Coordinates of C-alpha atoms in Angstrom, one line a residue:
M1 CA -52.3 23.4 6.2
R2 CA -51.9 27.7 5.5
G3 CA -53.9 29.1 2.8
A4 CA -56.2 26.2 3.3
V5 CA -60.2 26.4 2.5
L6 CA -62.2 23.6 4.7
R7 CA -65.2 22.8 4.2
P8 CA -68.4 22.7 6.5
G9 CA -68.5 19.0 8.3
R10 CA -64.3 18.8 7.6
V11 CA -62.1 19.0 10.4
A12 CA -58.4 20.3 9.1
P13 CA -55.6 17.2 9.0
R14 CA -53.4 17.9 12.3
R15 CA -49.6 18.0 11.7
R16 CA -47.7 15.7 12.9
R17 CA -45.5 16.4 15.7
H18 CA -41.6 14.6 15.7
G19 CA -40.5 16.2 18.6
C20 CA -37.4 15.7 19.4
A21 CA -36.5 12.7 17.5
P22 CA -35.1 14.0 14.1
F23 CA -32.4 15.8 16.2
L24 CA -31.8 13.5 18.8
L25 CA -30.9 10.9 15.9
G26 CA -27.5 12.9 14.6
P27 CA -25.9 13.2 17.9
V28 CA -26.8 9.8 18.8
T29 CA -25.6 8.5 15.4
G30 CA -22.4 10.4 16.0
A31 CA -21.6 9.2 19.1
G32 CA -21.8 5.7 17.5
L33 CA -20.4 5.9 15.3
V34 CA -17.3 7.8 17.6
L35 CA -17.2 4.9 20.2
R36 CA -17.0 2.7 17.4
L37 CA -14.4 4.0 15.7
T38 CA -11.8 4.6 18.9
R39 CA -12.3 1.3 20.7
R40 CA -9.3 -0.3 20.8
R41 CA -8.1 -2.8 18.6
P42 CA -6.6 -6.1 19.8
G43 CA -3.2 -6.6 18.3
G44 CA 0.7 -6.5 19.1
A45 CA 1.8 -4.9 16.4
T46 CA 4.0 -1.3 16.6
T47 CA 4.3 1.3 14.1
P48 CA 7.3 1.0 12.9
M49 CA 8.7 4.7 12.3
A50 CA 12.5 3.8 12.9
W51 CA 12.1 2.8 9.2
P52 CA 14.5 4.0 6.7
A53 CA 13.3 6.1 4.4
V54 CA 14.5 4.2 1.5
I55 CA 11.6 2.4 0.1
A56 CA 13.1 0.6 -3.6
H57 CA 10.1 -0.1 -5.2
R58 CA 9.6 -3.6 -7.0
G59 CA 13.1 -3.6 -5.6
G60 CA 14.0 -0.8 -8.1
A61 CA 12.7 -1.4 -11.1
A62 CA 14.3 1.6 -12.9
I63 CA 17.5 -0.2 -12.5
G64 CA 16.8 -3.8 -11.7
P65 CA 14.4 -6.7 -13.2
E66 CA 11.0 -5.9 -11.2
N67 CA 10.9 -8.0 -8.0
T68 CA 13.4 -10.7 -8.6
L69 CA 16.8 -11.8 -6.3
E70 CA 18.3 -9.9 -8.7
A71 CA 16.6 -6.4 -8.3
F72 CA 16.5 -7.2 -4.6
R73 CA 20.4 -7.3 -4.6
A74 CA 20.9 -4.5 -6.6
A75 CA 19.2 -2.7 -4.1
A76 CA 20.5 -4.3 -0.4
E77 CA 23.4 -3.1 -2.2
L78 CA 22.7 0.5 -1.6
G79 CA 22.1 -0.6 2.5
D80 CA 19.9 0.4 4.7
V81 CA 16.6 0.5 2.6
V82 CA 13.3 -1.6 2.3
L83 CA 12.5 -3.9 -0.1
E84 CA 9.1 -3.2 -1.6
L85 CA 7.2 -6.6 -3.1
D86 CA 4.1 -7.8 -4.2
A87 CA 2.6 -10.9 -3.6
Q88 CA -0.2 -13.7 -4.6
T89 CA -0.4 -17.7 -4.6
S90 CA 0.1 -19.9 -7.2
A91 CA -2.4 -23.0 -7.9
D92 CA -0.5 -24.5 -5.4
G93 CA -1.1 -22.1 -2.8
R94 CA 2.8 -21.2 -2.5
V95 CA 3.4 -17.5 -2.1
V96 CA 5.2 -15.8 -5.0
V97 CA 6.3 -12.1 -5.9
L98 CA 4.2 -11.2 -8.8
H99 CA 3.3 -7.3 -9.3
D100 CA 0.5 -8.6 -11.6
T101 CA -2.0 -11.5 -11.7
R102 CA -1.3 -12.5 -14.7
V103 CA 2.4 -13.7 -16.0
D104 CA 2.1 -12.0 -19.8
G105 CA 3.5 -8.3 -18.5
T106 CA 6.8 -8.8 -17.6
T107 CA 7.3 -12.7 -18.2
D108 CA 7.5 -15.1 -21.3
G109 CA 4.4 -16.7 -20.4
H110 CA 0.8 -15.8 -20.8
G111 CA -2.2 -16.9 -18.3
A112 CA -3.5 -15.7 -14.4
V113 CA -0.8 -16.5 -11.6
A114 CA -2.9 -18.3 -9.5
E115 CA -4.1 -21.0 -12.1
M116 CA -0.3 -22.2 -12.8
T117 CA 2.1 -23.9 -10.4
L118 CA 5.0 -22.6 -8.5
T119 CA 6.9 -25.3 -11.2
E120 CA 4.9 -23.9 -14.1
L121 CA 5.8 -20.0 -12.8
R122 CA 9.9 -20.9 -12.3
R123 CA 9.8 -22.4 -16.0
L124 CA 9.2 -18.5 -16.8
D125 CA 11.9 -15.8 -18.5
A126 CA 11.1 -12.7 -15.1
A127 CA 12.8 -10.4 -16.9
H128 CA 11.9 -11.1 -20.3
R129 CA 9.6 -8.8 -20.5
L130 CA 10.6 -4.9 -18.2
P131 CA 8.1 -1.7 -18.8
R132 CA 11.2 0.5 -17.1
T133 CA 14.8 -1.1 -17.5
G134 CA 14.1 -2.8 -20.7
A135 CA 14.2 -6.3 -21.0
A136 CA 17.9 -6.7 -23.3
R137 CA 19.6 -6.8 -20.7
W138 CA 17.9 -9.0 -18.6
R139 CA 16.6 -11.4 -20.6
A140 CA 17.3 -15.3 -20.9
Q141 CA 19.7 -14.9 -17.9
G142 CA 17.9 -17.2 -15.8
L143 CA 16.2 -14.5 -14.3
R144 CA 12.7 -16.6 -12.4
I145 CA 9.7 -15.7 -10.3
P146 CA 11.0 -16.1 -6.9
T147 CA 8.5 -16.9 -3.7
L148 CA 8.8 -15.1 -0.5
E149 CA 10.4 -17.7 0.8
E150 CA 13.6 -16.7 -1.0
V151 CA 13.4 -13.0 0.0
Y152 CA 13.4 -13.8 3.4
R153 CA 16.0 -16.0 3.6
E154 CA 18.2 -13.4 1.0
F155 CA 17.6 -10.9 2.8
P156 CA 17.0 -12.0 6.6
D157 CA 18.7 -7.9 7.8
H158 CA 16.4 -6.3 5.3
R159 CA 12.9 -5.1 6.3
V160 CA 9.9 -5.5 3.2
L161 CA 7.0 -3.7 2.2
L162 CA 4.6 -6.1 1.2
D163 CA 1.3 -5.6 -0.9
L164 CA -1.2 -8.9 -1.1
K165 CA -2.2 -8.8 -4.6
G166 CA -4.6 -11.5 -6.3
D167 CA -8.1 -12.5 -5.2
R168 CA -7.1 -16.5 -4.1
P169 CA -8.4 -17.2 -1.8
G170 CA -6.1 -18.5 1.5
T171 CA -3.9 -16.1 0.0
E172 CA -3.1 -14.3 3.7
D173 CA -2.8 -17.6 5.3
A174 CA -0.4 -18.0 3.3
V175 CA 1.9 -14.8 3.5
W176 CA 1.5 -14.8 7.4
S177 CA 2.4 -18.6 7.2
V178 CA 6.0 -17.6 5.7
I179 CA 5.8 -14.9 7.6
R180 CA 5.4 -16.1 10.9
A181 CA 8.3 -18.8 9.6
A182 CA 11.2 -16.5 9.0
G183 CA 9.9 -14.1 12.2
A184 CA 10.1 -11.3 10.2
Q185 CA 6.6 -10.0 11.8
E186 CA 9.1 -7.2 12.7
R187 CA 10.5 -6.2 9.6
T188 CA 7.2 -6.6 7.9
L189 CA 4.5 -4.2 7.6
V190 CA 1.7 -5.8 5.3
T191 CA -0.9 -3.5 2.4
A192 CA -3.6 -3.7 0.4
N193 CA -5.7 -1.9 -1.3
R194 CA -9.0 -3.6 -0.7
T195 CA -10.2 -3.3 2.5
P196 CA -11.6 -7.3 3.2
A197 CA -8.2 -9.0 2.2
I198 CA -6.4 -6.6 4.7
Q199 CA -8.6 -7.8 7.1
R200 CA -8.0 -10.6 6.3
F201 CA -5.1 -11.0 7.4
R202 CA -4.7 -8.8 10.3
R203 CA -7.1 -11.7 11.8
V204 CA -5.1 -14.4 10.9
S205 CA -1.8 -12.7 12.1
A206 CA -3.9 -11.8 15.5
G207 CA -2.4 -8.3 14.8
T208 CA 1.0 -8.8 15.5
V209 CA 2.5 -7.9 11.5
P210 CA 2.3 -3.9 11.2
T211 CA -0.6 -3.2 8.1
A212 CA -0.9 0.0 6.3
A213 CA -5.1 1.8 5.4
S214 CA -6.7 -0.1 3.1
V215 CA -8.2 2.6 0.3
R216 CA -11.6 2.8 2.2
E217 CA -9.3 3.4 5.8
F218 CA -7.6 5.6 3.6
A219 CA -10.9 7.5 3.0
V220 CA -12.0 6.9 6.8
F221 CA -9.2 8.8 8.1
T222 CA -8.9 11.5 5.9
A223 CA -12.4 12.3 6.3
L224 CA -12.0 12.1 10.5
G225 CA -8.6 14.1 10.2
V226 CA -11.1 16.9 8.1
L227 CA -13.5 16.6 11.3
G228 CA -10.1 17.0 13.2
L229 CA -11.7 13.6 15.1
H230 CA -8.4 11.8 14.1
R231 CA -6.8 11.9 17.6
L232 CA -10.1 10.6 18.7
Y233 CA -9.5 7.2 16.2
R234 CA -7.9 3.9 17.6
P235 CA -7.1 2.7 13.9
P236 CA -6.7 -1.1 13.1
F237 CA -3.1 0.2 10.3
Q238 CA -0.2 1.8 11.7
A239 CA 1.1 3.7 8.2
L240 CA -0.4 5.3 5.9
Q241 CA 0.6 4.7 1.8
P242 CA -1.3 7.4 -0.3
P243 CA 0.6 8.7 -3.8
E244 CA 0.9 12.5 -4.1
R245 CA -1.8 12.8 -6.5
Y246 CA -4.1 10.4 -8.0
K247 CA -5.0 11.3 -11.8
G248 CA -5.0 14.1 -11.7
L249 CA -6.3 14.6 -7.7
R250 CA -4.1 15.6 -4.6
V251 CA -4.3 13.0 -2.4
L252 CA -1.2 14.3 0.0
T253 CA -0.7 17.2 1.2
P254 CA 1.6 18.2 4.7
A255 CA -1.4 18.8 6.7
L256 CA -2.7 15.2 5.9
V257 CA 0.8 14.4 7.1
R258 CA 0.7 16.0 9.9
R259 CA -2.4 14.4 11.0
A260 CA -1.2 11.2 11.0
H261 CA 1.7 11.6 13.2
D262 CA -0.2 13.2 15.3
A263 CA -2.3 10.0 15.3
G264 CA 0.7 8.2 15.6
L265 CA 1.1 6.9 11.9
R266 CA 4.1 6.4 9.6
V267 CA 3.0 8.5 6.1
D268 CA 4.4 6.8 3.2
V269 CA 3.9 8.1 -0.8
W270 CA 4.8 6.4 -4.0
T271 CA 5.2 5.9 -6.3
V272 CA 8.6 9.3 -6.7
D273 CA 11.4 9.3 -9.2
A274 CA 11.8 12.8 -9.7
E275 CA 14.8 14.1 -6.8
A276 CA 12.7 17.1 -6.6
D277 CA 9.7 15.6 -6.0
M278 CA 11.5 13.7 -3.1
R279 CA 13.2 16.6 -1.9
R280 CA 10.0 18.2 -0.9
L281 CA 8.1 15.5 0.3
L282 CA 10.9 14.6 2.6
S283 CA 10.3 18.4 4.0
W284 CA 6.9 17.5 4.1
G285 CA 8.0 14.8 6.6
V286 CA 7.0 11.8 5.2
D287 CA 8.1 9.0 6.8
G288 CA 9.1 7.0 3.6
I289 CA 8.9 7.0 -0.1
M290 CA 8.2 3.9 -2.7
T291 CA 11.0 4.2 -5.7
D292 CA 11.6 3.3 -9.3
R293 CA 14.8 4.7 -8.3
P294 CA 16.0 3.8 -4.6
D295 CA 20.2 5.2 -6.0
V296 CA 18.4 8.6 -6.4
L297 CA 16.9 8.0 -3.1
V298 CA 19.6 7.1 -1.5
R299 CA 22.4 9.4 -2.3
L300 CA 19.6 12.0 -1.4
V301 CA 19.4 11.0 2.3
G302 CA 22.8 10.8 2.4
G303 CA 23.8 14.0 1.4
G304 CA 25.4 13.4 -2.3
A305 CA 24.7 15.4 -5.5
P306 CA 22.6 14.1 -7.9
S307 CA 23.1 11.1 -10.1
P308 CA 21.8 9.7 -13.3
D309 CA 19.9 6.6 -13.7
A310 CA 20.7 4.0 -14.9
T311 CA 20.1 5.1 -19.0
G312 CA 21.7 8.1 -17.9
R313 CA 19.7 10.5 -17.9
P314 CA 19.7 13.2 -14.4
A315 CA 17.7 11.9 -12.0
E316 CA 15.7 15.5 -12.4
N317 CA 14.4 14.0 -15.2
P318 CA 13.2 10.6 -14.7
A319 CA 11.4 7.7 -17.1
P320 CA 7.5 8.3 -16.9
E321 CA 6.1 7.6 -13.5
R322 CA 3.3 5.0 -13.1
K323 CA 1.4 7.0 -10.6
D324 CA -1.9 4.6 -10.6
Q325 CA -0.4 1.9 -9.4
P326 CA 1.4 1.2 -6.2

């Protein structure tokens, strides 16, 4: 004890010696983490690198009534595009295609999807309220909330990017049953923001369907990339699917794209509607672009001239994008 004055008969306290334990703790902990991250995981899913770059977000929400068969048909008519959709389960366990966990956003009904049966959901007008295309054109045209089975049945040759929504128990099992029944394991990529949901899906599907990283898994990969450890990582996923920016902060960079490719992963970015942004992101090497304007992206990757959007606006000045929702 520097500067301490000892009274007669008192013995100075001995300093506790930790030896080399603190110096060994960091390396040992780090080694354990690396061993855990590099451990090979079961499952035969391969990275779908040969998929087309055009991913029709909700079927192309700026050119058709989102998440309906009508929108998917319009997207399919553009050619070889990926159909992106949102899946959740009804009260009776059927897998339906709808983004919001409530029907209020796009239909003429009210209530939670998980509390309504398929019959009740099918009574609703799926195009009553449409934030991108406007409801007037599609309202009262008989458009219904589709089931996932219907999508696979009507589009047997198209790839499907499936976003798990909702928190209803058993959703992952129900989705896997539909995918397996359709024999669509190799043409489906499943994603979910919540780590427990995507982990449950991987378990029930035995890793036979490609999946994308959850938000937490994406953060882990990004951190490992900064540390130069991404090549050692053996991730349980085959794709990264970030936005370019989130709440004003840059998420996607050319360096991240390179690191993902180094690790054998594909990179898809959402949701991009402006042609100038599409060109820039393709130059970075992204594998896919989720867009509400698949018609613009199809023309771009095919070498065509810029096209106007569904309301006549130039593609360089699209309607405002929803950056906070995939």
